[in-house]
Short mmCIF file of C-alpha atoms in Angstrom, two decimals:
data_model
loop_
_atom_site.label_atom_id
_atom_site.label_comp_id
_atom_site.label_asym_id
_atom_site.label_seq_id
_atom_site.Cartn_x
_atom_site.Cartn_y
_atom_site.Cartn_z
CA UNK A 1 15.88 1.88 7.14
CA UNK A 2 14.24 1.58 10.51
CA UNK A 3 14.39 5.46 11.29
CA UNK A 4 12.86 5.88 7.73
CA UNK A 5 9.75 5.41 6.04
CA UNK A 6 9.22 5.99 2.15
CA UNK A 7 5.70 6.75 0.32
CA UNK A 8 4.97 7.36 -3.44
CA UNK A 9 3.76 10.63 -4.08
CA UNK A 10 3.01 13.25 -6.81
CA UNK A 11 4.61 16.56 -6.96
CA UNK A 12 3.81 19.12 -9.88
CA UNK A 13 2.19 16.01 -11.69
CA UNK A 14 5.65 13.82 -11.64
CA UNK A 15 6.10 10.94 -9.29
CA UNK A 16 8.20 11.42 -6.57
CA UNK A 17 9.20 9.34 -3.60
CA UNK A 18 9.02 11.11 -0.19
CA UNK A 19 11.14 9.67 2.45
CA UNK A 20 10.09 10.58 6.52
CA UNK A 21 12.91 10.32 8.81
CA UNK A 22 11.18 9.59 12.12
CA UNK A 23 13.07 11.96 14.81
CA UNK A 24 11.82 10.00 17.76
CA UNK A 25 13.71 6.64 16.59
CA UNK A 26 16.91 5.88 18.42
CA UNK A 27 18.71 5.15 15.67
CA UNK A 28 17.57 8.92 13.64
CA UNK A 29 20.69 11.06 13.48
CA UNK A 30 20.03 14.62 12.47
CA UNK A 31 23.78 14.43 10.94
CA UNK A 32 22.79 11.27 8.67
CA UNK A 33 19.66 13.51 7.41
CA UNK A 34 21.67 16.44 6.64
CA UNK A 35 24.23 14.19 4.89
CA UNK A 36 21.48 12.26 2.92
CA UNK A 37 19.87 15.66 1.84
CA UNK A 38 23.55 17.31 0.75
CA UNK A 39 24.47 14.13 -0.95
CA UNK A 40 21.17 13.76 -3.27
CA UNK A 41 21.22 17.64 -3.70
CA UNK A 42 24.68 18.10 -4.92
CA UNK A 43 25.09 15.13 -7.22
CA UNK A 44 23.21 15.37 -10.78
CA UNK A 45 24.25 12.36 -12.94
CA UNK A 46 21.94 10.12 -15.17
CA UNK A 47 22.34 7.01 -12.88
CA UNK A 48 21.51 8.68 -9.70
CA UNK A 49 18.13 9.53 -8.15
CA UNK A 50 17.60 13.36 -8.49
CA UNK A 51 16.79 15.29 -5.53
CA UNK A 52 13.69 17.30 -5.69
CA UNK A 53 13.18 18.92 -2.44
CA UNK A 54 12.93 18.61 1.37
CA UNK A 55 11.95 19.91 4.56
CA UNK A 56 14.42 19.97 7.02
CA UNK A 57 12.31 21.06 9.95
CA UNK A 58 10.13 17.84 9.75
CA UNK A 59 13.13 15.78 8.30
CA UNK A 60 11.23 14.84 4.80
CA UNK A 61 13.71 14.12 1.80
CA UNK A 62 11.40 14.25 -1.70
CA UNK A 63 13.64 12.38 -4.66
CA UNK A 64 12.67 11.41 -8.16
CA UNK A 65 10.81 8.06 -8.10
CA UNK A 66 12.40 4.81 -9.05
CA UNK A 67 9.31 2.70 -10.61
CA UNK A 68 11.76 -0.51 -10.23
CA UNK A 69 11.43 -0.52 -6.44
CA UNK A 70 14.00 -1.05 -3.75
CA UNK A 71 17.39 -1.37 -4.72
CA UNK A 72 18.24 -3.57 -2.12
CA UNK A 73 15.17 -6.13 -2.72
CA UNK A 74 16.33 -5.58 -6.39
CA UNK A 75 19.62 -6.88 -5.82
CA UNK A 76 18.75 -9.83 -3.93
CA UNK A 77 16.30 -10.93 -6.60
CA UNK A 78 18.08 -13.80 -8.94
CA UNK A 79 15.54 -13.40 -11.86
CA UNK A 80 15.90 -9.10 -11.92
CA UNK A 81 17.04 -8.70 -15.78
CA UNK A 82 19.65 -5.69 -15.21
CA UNK A 83 20.40 -3.36 -18.02
#
């Protein structure tokens, strides 16, 4: 979203996605960050993205890296083959 940015990184030789929430953005909500952290860390399922870590002070969320890209972009592509 507008209140965050995502980068690809490596953590313990594993590709991860690092999402930084911008606290100074007017659309940022500490509650939304806490909710996303709680949701991603409490649910474990093969079809869900795994939470790897977080830094609540700096509002960073580290998750499993998805090589296929952004879900919103993929859903909008008529040529993408779902499996």
